Amino acid sequence: MSEIETEEISTEQPDEPASEAPARSAALVMAIAEAIIFVSDEPITSKILGEIIGEDKQTVQAAIEELQKEYEERSGGLQIREIAGGWQLATRTEYHEEVRKFLKTRPSAKLSLAALETLSVIAYKQPVTVPEILEIRGVQSASAIKTLLEKRLIVTKGHKETVGRPMQYGTSKDFLIQFGLNDLSDLPSIEDFEDLSITALDQQQ
Amino acid sequence: MSEIETEEISTEQPDEPASEAPARSAALVMAIAEAIIFVSDEPITSKILGEIIGEDKQTVQAAIEELQKEYEERSGGLQIREIAGGWQLATRTEYHEEVRKFLKTRPSAKLSLAALETLSVIAYKQPVTVPEILEIRGVQSASAIKTLLEKRLIVTKGHKETVGRPMQYGTSKDFLIQFGLNDLSDLPSIEDFEDLSITALDQQQ
Amino acid sequence: MQSTTEQYSFNFLTEIPEIVGGSSDELKLKLGEFAGPLDLLLYLIKQEQANIFDIPIAKITNSYLVYIRLMKSLDIAVAADFIVMAATLIEIKSKMLLPRDPAAASDAEEFEDPRKELVDQLLEYEKFKSAAQMLYERSTVEQAVFKRGAIESDDNNAEISATVFDLLTVFQKIVLRHKEEVSLEIEREEISLADMIKALRKRIFAELELNLLTFFEDFHTRRELVTAFIAVLEIVRTEEVKLVQKATFGDIFLKKVGVGSN
């Protein structure tokens, strides 16, 4: 990748600064490159970085190599890697165990839309059975219910005394905690938002 | 904040392996904390970091403050911030132009004056009801409240036990994050504004 | 709908309000965004360089009314709250014009400045207005800070975090969706051809002359329109009804044969 020697250019005046920007210090180019690599979803090439920063590719390449060296030397939790022809900020492999451990314990309050829908039906219609949820949502909710049970947001509430004695579900104490409710009467009703214009509610998508 | 000195521990043995490890070097704690802060989607507290790393909260807190200082001193493209009670890695404000250019984002839609006013009443008077907001602002705030709910800057805080049981509102964690606050006590007191506004008015005489 | 209340500001969000003092004594107001009647009032007081504790109520009331009239003339919906404030101002103004009851005046306790409540409200509001400014500045700074991009290791997307508001919103959407499905079912067993012909015949006989356009306007779905069209053809074929067009390219009428035919 670095067949082109860049030392000469970098120390002196990066005389032909690409677009309108005047000569930037190497430290500044490093800092901006670092910020952009950080926010990028994908590995980013020196070329693209150069276009954004307004410096030529070589200057940027040299700056990032310097940055990479800096990361090596301080041996913190992160590294700059060259991947698929671009640059990327990533955790150092040494700490993969702790990182993995953390990623597993992330907040459990996050729900898929299917789970959220199912939860809302259970919250407002409890106690409610699976067939009843199906009727309201128009979709099978089995896996959503499983998720909600696993996350302890819902609990079983005994069998309903009808044909087939289907299981009924309701929300749990954890549900109240997760959603910051004192008790179920704290659940907002449609009337609570009437002032805020209900029509707007379904516009929002 | 950093009453606890950690240097003594650091120089010794970094040899001890991960999991239930006892005393780790401060540098190691810093590195792991940095890696986890990096991968976390949300600001992460010293407490959770401590649990993952297997060190007490104070050790972690001290390590991160050290890390934060390190970031300050190298003045690269990134910074460690304390936000909404947790730690976060983010770009430095200086480079917002280049980052924005790369992300091709414009500054996100600003809140209207009405929404900002409503938000400030909610922030300082929480939990607060719609009629109470009306009293202070002298204008209906329905659409502003709806906007704030949609943007997750405010949340419902249960019903107030008065006539009509009106819904109460308060600010959310997202509010802290979007306004760069560690917690609500970071907000300047409302009385500070009192002096300010009166003197401003008097000066005009 | 109350949400219209704050829409008065949409046209001129970016404008800074300003009163331009012309050569005549007529005040010219440049419209800007006012967050409410208190905001406008505070602005007018500052424009007049008046002391907030001694508001020249007559003058301020006049300016306030000028502004509201201007809003009206520009077809901006003037919110009820603005009009309420106008009424309050007029009330205070008239109270101040009344000669003070000399008997009551001697008793200092009795006399309360009619402006006091308004001043208190303004002072309270002013604090939150300043706080709003502070929030604005903070958010501007925050918008210059960016967090890292998505990384491969986290299975993001597909997951959303939720509040109670989301819960209700989602529930409402489900209910709406449910209702739509139900109403669709009803439409499916919509009016049959036989019923359509019956209805059409009834109308022609009652009205003697029926504009086809009016008739078709009652139907919305494709299916209904097709049924209606077939019903028209059928009734013309089988009954004493004919199609009449009074002018070229004019509307077509269904007429009972033998009634005032031309």
XYZ file of C-alpha atoms in Angstrom:
672
model
C 0.000 0.000 0.000
C 2.738 2.427 0.860
C 4.945 2.192 -2.211
C 4.824 5.922 -2.433
C 7.278 7.615 -0.188
C 5.645 10.489 1.501
C 8.062 11.759 4.086
C 9.385 14.573 1.950
C 6.000 15.980 1.267
C 4.597 15.703 4.747
C 7.233 17.588 6.674
C 7.454 20.484 4.293
C 4.635 22.440 2.922
C 1.904 20.118 1.673
C 2.087 22.654 -1.121
C -0.626 21.484 -3.428
C -3.427 21.275 -0.910
C -6.299 19.750 -2.798
C -9.285 22.061 -2.760
C -9.682 25.393 -1.036
C -8.036 24.534 2.270
C -4.582 25.904 2.970
C -1.714 23.870 4.410
C -2.786 22.039 7.508
C -0.401 20.773 10.111
C 0.225 17.040 10.119
C -1.262 16.870 13.612
C -4.467 18.467 12.401
C -4.760 16.068 9.486
C -4.258 13.207 11.906
C -6.943 14.496 14.221
C -9.505 15.000 11.485
C -8.704 11.626 9.946
C -9.134 10.018 13.341
C -12.538 11.658 13.845
C -13.760 10.550 10.430
C -12.455 6.996 10.737
C -14.248 6.865 14.077
C -17.663 7.870 12.735
C -17.443 5.802 9.566
C -19.476 2.599 9.372
C -17.002 1.003 7.006
C -13.274 1.007 6.486
C -12.475 4.263 4.759
C -9.750 4.760 2.140
C -7.032 7.388 2.238
C -8.380 8.687 -1.027
C -11.828 9.460 0.338
C -10.314 10.883 3.501
C -8.134 13.128 1.363
C -11.149 14.420 -0.509
C -12.990 15.255 2.686
C -10.049 16.845 4.410
C -8.837 18.608 1.317
C -5.344 17.135 1.310
C -3.762 14.812 -1.179
C -3.855 11.096 -0.674
C -0.177 10.833 0.250
C -0.413 13.373 3.018
C -3.393 11.593 4.456
C -1.792 8.196 4.081
C 1.265 9.401 5.971
C -0.869 10.977 8.669
C -2.827 7.798 9.249
C 0.293 5.686 9.360
C 1.583 8.056 11.987
C -1.709 7.770 13.839
C -1.562 4.008 13.647
C 1.925 4.077 15.139
C 0.699 6.325 17.912
C -2.067 3.846 18.758
C 0.485 1.031 18.772
C 2.749 2.891 21.130
C 0.205 3.916 23.683
C -1.201 0.350 23.646
C -4.657 1.323 24.831
C -7.863 -0.534 24.084
C -8.055 0.458 20.439
C -6.119 0.100 17.230
C -6.185 1.503 13.719
C -6.392 -1.317 11.211
C -6.052 -1.448 7.479
C -8.918 -3.553 6.231
C -10.262 -4.086 2.739
C -8.167 -1.222 1.428
C -9.460 1.194 4.054
C -8.838 2.311 7.594
C -10.848 1.300 10.585
C -10.818 1.906 14.317
C -11.329 -1.286 16.296
C -10.767 -2.799 19.705
C -7.525 -4.672 20.250
C -7.855 -8.418 20.084
C -6.360 -8.793 23.569
C -9.568 -7.524 25.116
C -12.027 -9.541 23.074
C -13.087 -11.518 26.106
C -14.206 -8.478 28.073
C -15.756 -6.856 25.023
C -17.723 -9.982 24.273
C -18.801 -10.211 27.889
C -20.052 -6.642 27.735
C -21.913 -7.078 24.454
C -23.816 -9.982 26.005
C -24.990 -7.987 28.975
C -26.364 -5.054 27.103
C -29.626 -3.545 28.266
C -32.496 -5.903 27.834
C -35.093 -3.191 27.423
C -34.609 -3.129 23.679
C -37.396 -4.757 21.802
C -38.169 -5.589 18.219
C -41.215 -3.913 16.733
C -43.071 -7.255 16.761
C -42.284 -7.688 20.431
C -43.265 -4.104 21.183
C -46.578 -4.536 19.406
C -47.297 -7.747 21.231
C -46.325 -6.150 24.512
C -48.630 -3.216 23.897
C -51.555 -5.537 23.209
C -50.815 -7.510 26.361
C -50.407 -4.328 28.415
C -53.685 -2.822 27.320
C -55.800 -5.964 27.004
C -54.532 -8.110 29.842
C -55.236 -10.821 30.718
C -55.170 -11.899 27.107
C -54.697 -15.178 25.254
C -52.583 -15.975 22.189
C -55.627 -16.320 19.881
C -56.884 -12.948 21.103
C -53.519 -11.347 20.376
C -53.558 -12.951 16.941
C -56.941 -11.455 16.280
C -55.847 -7.961 17.223
C -52.400 -7.971 15.620
C -53.379 -10.098 12.655
C -50.034 -11.862 12.947
C -48.812 -14.871 14.872
C -47.010 -13.656 17.959
C -45.468 -16.841 19.286
C -41.813 -15.825 19.071
C -42.541 -12.346 20.358
C -44.296 -13.845 23.364
C -41.329 -16.117 23.956
C -38.992 -13.114 23.878
C -41.194 -11.157 26.254
C -41.355 -14.093 28.659
C -37.580 -14.446 28.509
C -37.105 -10.766 29.181
C -39.584 -11.195 32.039
C -41.758 -8.377 30.738
C -44.827 -10.609 30.751
C -46.037 -13.476 32.915
C -48.686 -16.148 32.566
C -51.980 -15.422 34.272
C -53.634 -18.840 34.392
C -55.904 -20.523 31.869
C -58.950 -18.941 30.388
C -62.087 -20.978 31.030
C -63.144 -21.340 27.429
C -62.726 -24.032 24.793
C -59.177 -25.306 24.851
C -58.414 -23.419 28.056
C -55.805 -21.173 26.419
C -53.074 -19.613 28.571
C -53.539 -15.961 29.460
C -50.763 -13.400 29.665
C -50.277 -10.153 31.510
C -47.458 -7.733 32.229
C -44.970 -8.315 35.041
C -43.469 -6.231 37.777
C -40.341 -5.922 35.625
C -42.509 -4.375 32.953
C -43.550 -1.636 35.370
C -39.922 -1.031 36.309
C -38.639 -0.977 32.728
C -41.261 1.489 31.624
C -41.056 3.604 34.740
C -44.608 2.949 35.851
C -45.892 2.871 39.364
C -48.765 0.562 38.601
C -50.883 -0.308 35.607
C -53.151 2.672 36.120
C -50.115 4.769 35.191
C -50.283 3.417 31.664
C -51.300 6.345 29.501
C -54.671 6.062 27.896
C -55.614 7.458 24.546
C -57.443 10.232 26.363
C -54.207 11.362 27.948
C -52.892 12.301 24.560
C -56.140 13.579 23.165
C -54.965 17.134 23.736
C -51.926 16.333 21.691
C -54.174 15.475 18.764
C -54.634 11.806 18.106
C -54.679 12.161 14.359
C -51.089 13.223 14.558
C -50.230 10.019 16.357
C -50.797 7.799 13.402
C -49.221 10.224 10.991
C -45.897 9.930 12.676
C -45.120 6.401 11.467
C -13.089 13.043 41.668
C -9.821 11.140 41.468
C -9.049 10.828 45.163
C -7.922 7.305 44.604
C -4.389 6.986 43.434
C -3.833 4.017 41.204
C -0.245 4.413 40.131
C 1.102 2.016 42.753
C -0.830 -0.873 41.367
C 0.030 -0.128 37.782
C 3.746 -0.761 37.716
C 3.478 -4.279 39.071
C 2.359 -7.436 37.391
C 0.128 -7.145 34.337
C 0.642 -10.905 33.984
C -2.494 -12.023 35.805
C -5.029 -13.252 33.228
C -8.508 -11.847 32.692
C -11.733 -13.333 34.132
C -11.841 -13.223 37.960
C -8.529 -11.482 37.938
C -7.400 -9.619 41.026
C -5.469 -6.367 40.880
C -4.912 -5.393 37.289
C -2.547 -2.694 36.296
C -4.172 0.702 35.911
C -3.024 0.749 32.301
C -4.816 -2.508 31.644
C -8.022 -1.276 33.268
C -7.784 1.851 31.155
C -7.306 -0.155 27.978
C -10.229 -2.491 28.638
C -12.454 0.403 29.667
C -11.525 2.211 26.467
C -12.388 -0.834 24.355
C -15.769 -1.255 26.029
C -16.656 2.425 25.934
C -15.855 2.277 22.231
C -18.170 -0.636 21.467
C -21.010 0.577 23.671
C -23.925 2.169 21.870
C -24.808 4.269 24.856
C -22.897 6.099 27.546
C -21.730 3.409 29.944
C -21.456 3.846 33.697
C -18.369 3.156 35.787
C -20.458 0.660 37.696
C -21.253 -1.508 34.700
C -17.685 -1.185 33.473
C -16.503 -2.335 36.877
C -18.735 -5.383 36.722
C -17.446 -6.356 33.304
C -13.810 -5.750 34.096
C -14.051 -7.204 37.551
C -12.731 -4.162 39.387
C -14.481 -1.924 41.842
C -16.229 1.174 40.674
C -13.630 3.552 42.145
C -10.732 1.897 40.367
C -12.597 2.081 37.087
C -13.678 5.644 37.680
C -10.089 6.675 38.343
C -8.843 4.797 35.276
C -11.357 6.494 33.009
C -10.568 9.912 34.377
C -6.952 9.180 33.611
C -7.948 8.054 30.128
C -9.975 11.205 29.647
C -6.947 13.274 30.595
C -4.831 11.336 28.146
C -7.282 12.107 25.359
C -7.221 15.766 26.306
C -3.470 15.918 26.198
C -2.949 14.218 22.894
C -5.678 16.431 21.405
C -6.511 14.091 18.579
C -9.868 13.793 16.877
C -11.646 12.161 19.794
C -12.651 12.832 23.380
C -14.032 10.919 26.344
C -17.134 12.562 27.776
C -19.269 12.035 30.846
C -22.851 12.084 29.653
C -26.140 10.970 31.186
C -24.247 9.386 34.054
C -21.973 7.351 31.802
C -18.887 7.532 29.622
C -18.836 8.017 25.933
C -16.264 8.273 23.170
C -17.046 10.994 20.654
C -15.453 13.306 18.126
C -14.185 16.685 19.226
C -16.409 19.608 18.349
C -13.570 21.309 16.439
C -13.866 18.866 13.570
C -17.624 18.888 13.175
C -17.401 20.495 9.783
C -15.257 17.780 8.244
C -17.166 15.005 9.987
C -20.429 16.443 8.797
C -19.057 16.733 5.291
C -18.119 13.074 5.408
C -21.433 11.939 6.847
C -23.186 14.311 4.471
C -25.428 15.393 7.292
C -26.664 18.818 7.956
C -27.136 19.978 11.483
C -30.246 18.090 12.471
C -33.493 19.969 12.552
C -33.475 22.417 15.398
C -36.360 22.467 17.776
C -38.797 25.305 17.322
C -38.777 28.086 19.849
C -42.094 26.815 21.178
C -40.688 23.300 21.634
C -37.570 24.623 23.343
C -39.613 26.725 25.738
C -41.865 23.801 26.543
C -38.828 21.609 27.078
C -37.274 24.129 29.429
C -40.467 24.294 31.498
C -40.593 20.485 31.645
C -36.895 20.239 32.522
C -37.182 22.640 35.443
C -40.661 21.858 36.716
C -40.802 18.115 36.260
C -42.991 16.255 36.811
C -45.326 18.778 35.235
C -48.771 18.637 33.602
C -50.048 20.299 30.446
C -52.164 22.875 32.333
C -49.146 23.819 34.441
C -47.063 24.362 31.316
C -49.856 26.468 29.845
C -49.850 28.633 32.937
C -46.167 29.451 32.594
C -45.964 29.792 28.836
C -49.332 31.454 28.380
C -49.933 29.354 25.298
C -51.139 25.860 24.488
C -48.194 23.514 24.149
C -49.887 20.460 22.689
C -47.990 20.185 19.449
C -44.698 20.996 21.144
C -45.281 18.193 23.649
C -46.079 15.795 20.866
C -42.856 16.718 19.087
C -40.858 16.275 22.264
C -42.425 12.874 22.914
C -41.672 11.761 19.394
C -38.105 12.908 19.685
C -37.939 11.030 23.002
C -36.744 14.117 24.803
C -39.560 13.795 27.318
C -41.418 10.856 28.823
C -44.657 10.454 30.726
C -44.305 10.317 34.482
C -47.618 8.897 35.563
C -50.840 10.683 36.377
C -51.090 13.493 38.850
C -53.496 12.726 41.644
C -55.672 15.771 41.211
C -58.966 16.408 39.483
C -58.929 14.795 36.064
C -55.707 12.918 36.823
C -53.720 14.791 34.165
C -50.620 13.126 32.701
C -47.315 14.381 33.985
C -44.179 14.791 31.904
C -40.477 14.781 32.646
C -37.240 14.714 30.680
C -35.700 11.485 29.433
C -32.228 10.029 29.296
C -32.096 11.063 25.649
C -32.621 14.616 26.808
C -29.444 14.383 28.875
C -27.571 12.867 25.954
C -28.765 15.343 23.349
C -28.042 18.315 25.531
C -24.718 16.998 26.766
C -25.736 16.805 30.417
C -24.446 14.354 32.943
C -27.564 14.597 35.076
C -30.305 17.102 35.799
C -28.201 18.832 38.422
C -25.937 19.897 35.554
C -28.643 22.324 34.509
C -28.014 25.829 35.779
C -30.607 26.726 38.394
C -33.656 28.586 37.165
C -32.985 31.382 39.653
C -29.782 32.139 37.789
C -31.934 33.160 34.882
C -34.081 35.335 37.097
C -31.244 37.699 37.939
C -30.202 37.658 34.359
C -33.543 38.606 32.908
C -34.274 41.350 35.387
C -30.926 43.009 34.959
C -31.298 42.725 31.214
C -34.626 44.476 31.405
C -33.391 47.132 33.773
C -30.419 47.941 31.624
C -32.705 48.990 28.890
C -33.979 51.894 30.915
C -57.848 21.175 17.121
C -55.600 22.694 19.668
C -52.430 21.784 17.896
C -53.042 24.643 15.486
C -52.175 26.919 18.344
C -48.528 27.028 17.618
C -48.711 27.023 13.895
C -48.896 30.744 13.700
C -45.166 30.706 13.607
C -44.557 28.430 10.671
C -44.273 31.030 7.992
C -41.506 33.000 9.477
C -39.502 30.677 11.594
C -36.246 32.212 10.595
C -37.303 35.816 10.756
C -36.365 37.933 13.684
C -39.276 39.999 14.830
C -38.754 43.688 14.547
C -40.819 46.802 14.744
C -39.702 49.269 12.171
C -40.423 52.788 13.236
C -41.536 54.533 10.053
C -41.584 58.269 9.450
C -45.258 58.369 10.319
C -46.350 57.327 13.790
C -47.667 54.157 12.356
C -45.818 51.176 13.658
C -44.635 48.689 11.174
C -44.145 45.220 12.453
C -41.864 42.805 10.858
C -43.157 39.379 11.609
C -41.014 36.913 13.402
C -41.472 33.877 15.470
C -43.163 34.478 18.767
C -43.545 31.469 20.974
C -46.713 32.833 22.568
C -48.522 35.957 23.752
C -46.107 36.435 26.661
C -43.199 36.286 24.263
C -44.776 38.926 22.072
C -45.611 41.088 25.050
C -42.115 40.888 26.428
C -40.773 41.823 23.061
C -43.054 44.849 22.784
C -42.054 46.002 26.251
C -38.409 45.811 25.276
C -39.090 47.642 22.052
C -40.675 50.443 24.013
C -37.733 50.330 26.378
C -40.273 50.294 29.117
C -39.735 49.270 32.703
C -41.314 45.906 33.238
C -42.453 47.004 36.708
C -44.210 50.011 35.254
C -45.606 48.932 31.922
C -47.182 51.735 29.850
C -50.223 49.593 29.410
C -52.125 51.745 26.906
C -49.214 51.939 24.528
C -48.307 48.283 24.825
C -51.921 47.235 24.360
C -52.077 49.227 21.162
C -48.917 47.686 19.764
C -50.148 44.272 20.731
C -53.408 44.808 18.893
C -51.570 46.113 15.851
C -49.574 42.932 15.757
C -52.608 40.712 16.057
C -54.412 42.645 13.344
C -51.388 42.276 11.138
C -51.383 38.550 11.708
C -55.039 38.399 10.832
C -54.556 40.428 7.683
C -51.850 38.040 6.610
C -54.277 35.206 7.108
C -52.285 33.691 9.870
C -54.487 31.807 12.255
C -54.299 33.855 15.393
C -54.293 31.475 18.276
C -56.907 31.698 20.974
C -54.207 32.325 23.547
C -53.158 35.494 21.755
C -56.710 36.758 21.737
C -57.171 35.942 25.402
C -54.113 38.036 26.140
C -55.517 40.915 24.109
C -58.649 40.791 26.228
C -56.580 40.749 29.405
C -54.610 43.771 28.269
C -57.734 45.694 27.416
C -59.183 44.831 30.778
C -56.097 46.042 32.607
C -56.033 49.170 30.514
C -59.626 50.007 31.357
C -59.060 49.321 35.038
C -56.212 51.771 35.013
C -58.293 54.423 33.334
C -60.900 54.240 36.043
C -60.470 56.968 38.631
C -59.377 55.402 41.835
C -61.990 55.236 44.489
C -60.769 57.903 46.909
C -62.183 55.963 49.835
C -60.298 52.860 48.864
C -57.175 54.763 47.911
C -56.606 55.838 51.465
C -56.407 52.231 52.365
C -53.153 51.228 50.711
C -53.887 47.572 51.333
C -56.951 47.738 49.153
C -55.276 49.009 46.056
C -53.513 46.527 43.926
C -51.901 47.463 40.662
C -54.000 45.759 37.972
C -50.771 45.025 36.142
C -49.224 43.045 38.968
C -50.428 39.595 37.985
C -49.300 40.097 34.428
C -45.892 41.325 35.529
C -45.419 38.294 37.744
C -46.364 36.064 34.870
C -43.965 37.852 32.549
C -41.098 37.590 34.991
C -41.727 33.887 35.494
C -41.983 33.309 31.789
C -38.827 35.276 31.087
C -36.812 32.842 33.177
C -37.921 29.892 31.098
C -37.328 31.779 27.928
C -33.726 32.298 28.994
C -33.500 28.635 29.929
C -34.761 27.761 26.450
C -31.982 29.873 25.002
C -29.474 27.978 27.126
C -30.867 24.658 25.899
C -30.607 25.889 22.351
C -26.959 26.721 22.799
C -26.255 23.391 24.421
C -27.924 21.456 21.643
C -25.947 23.411 19.081
C -22.722 22.351 20.748
C -23.953 18.776 21.023
C -24.690 18.693 17.342
C -21.010 19.215 16.693
C -20.176 15.972 18.468
C -20.481 12.645 16.737
C -20.516 9.107 17.991
C -18.899 6.178 16.352
C -20.430 4.516 13.336
C -22.058 1.144 13.523
C -19.644 -1.675 14.108
C -19.999 -5.153 12.771
C -20.021 -6.889 16.111
C -23.242 -5.427 17.345
C -26.424 -6.717 15.884
C -28.036 -3.342 15.734
C -31.110 -2.279 13.783
C -34.231 -4.381 14.086
C -34.163 -3.418 17.728
C -35.649 -0.275 19.116
C -35.842 0.959 22.634
C -39.249 1.958 23.798
C -41.115 4.297 26.086
C -44.650 4.153 27.386
C -45.581 6.617 24.666
C -44.348 4.139 22.043
C -46.388 1.459 23.678
C -49.563 3.469 23.347
C -48.743 4.668 19.844
C -48.053 1.159 18.657
C -51.211 -0.097 20.282
C -53.269 2.570 18.593
C -51.788 1.707 15.242
C -52.675 -1.923 15.736
C -56.223 -0.965 16.625
C -56.456 1.241 13.534
C -55.029 -1.498 11.348
C -57.541 -3.868 12.841
C -60.414 -1.494 12.106
C -59.280 -1.044 8.516
C -59.271 -4.785 7.994
C -62.775 -5.040 9.369
C -64.094 -2.264 7.167
C -62.470 -3.863 4.131
C -64.389 -7.018 4.833
C -67.603 -5.092 4.900
C -66.814 -3.532 1.575
C -66.256 -6.895 0.058
C -69.864 -7.887 0.644
C -70.905 -4.619 -0.901
C -74.013 -3.853 -2.835
C -75.071 -6.455 -5.388
C -76.101 -5.671 -8.961
C -79.726 -6.426 -8.186
C -79.699 -4.008 -5.245
C -77.920 -1.426 -7.341
C -80.552 -1.576 -10.039
C -83.259 -1.356 -7.427
C -81.672 1.706 -5.874
C -81.107 3.342 -9.241
C -84.664 2.759 -10.333
C -85.940 4.230 -7.103
C -83.915 7.369 -7.606
C -84.919 7.873 -11.226
C -88.533 7.451 -10.336
C -88.267 9.847 -7.452
C -86.196 12.488 -9.217
C -87.473 11.872 -12.760
C -84.159 13.017 -14.073
C -80.833 11.899 -12.677
C -77.437 13.287 -13.556
C -75.130 10.330 -14.158
C -72.205 12.158 -12.604
C -74.090 12.715 -9.374
C -75.092 9.121 -9.320
C -71.560 7.849 -9.785
C -70.209 10.207 -7.190
C -71.852 8.156 -4.475
C -69.543 5.264 -5.161
C -65.919 5.086 -4.289
C -64.491 1.680 -4.853
C -63.741 0.389 -8.290
C -66.030 -2.493 -7.679
C -68.964 -0.291 -6.731
C -68.409 1.901 -9.755
C -68.384 -1.102 -12.052
C -71.592 -2.369 -10.489
C -73.172 1.073 -10.828
C -72.145 1.297 -14.463
C -73.565 -2.119 -15.267
C -76.745 -1.145 -13.427
C -77.111 1.928 -15.666
C -76.647 -0.126 -18.819
C -79.056 -2.708 -17.535
C -81.743 -0.202 -16.603
C -81.515 1.564 -19.957
C -81.819 -1.781 -21.703
C -84.720 -3.156 -19.740
C -86.707 -0.237 -18.412
C -88.431 2.860 -19.720
C -85.390 4.931 -19.093
C -83.195 6.682 -21.574
C -79.930 8.487 -21.596
C -80.108 12.151 -22.483
C -77.305 14.531 -23.234
C -78.496 18.113 -23.334
C -75.428 19.571 -24.959
C -72.460 18.137 -26.769
C -69.939 17.104 -24.149
C -72.525 18.072 -21.546
C -73.603 15.983 -18.611
C -75.563 12.873 -19.297
C -78.905 12.387 -17.609
C -81.004 9.360 -16.971
C -84.637 10.105 -17.702
C -87.799 8.181 -17.326
C -89.382 7.834 -20.736
C -92.537 9.878 -21.215
C -91.789 12.490 -18.609
C -91.175 15.941 -20.033
C -89.041 14.528 -22.825
C -87.731 16.916 -25.400
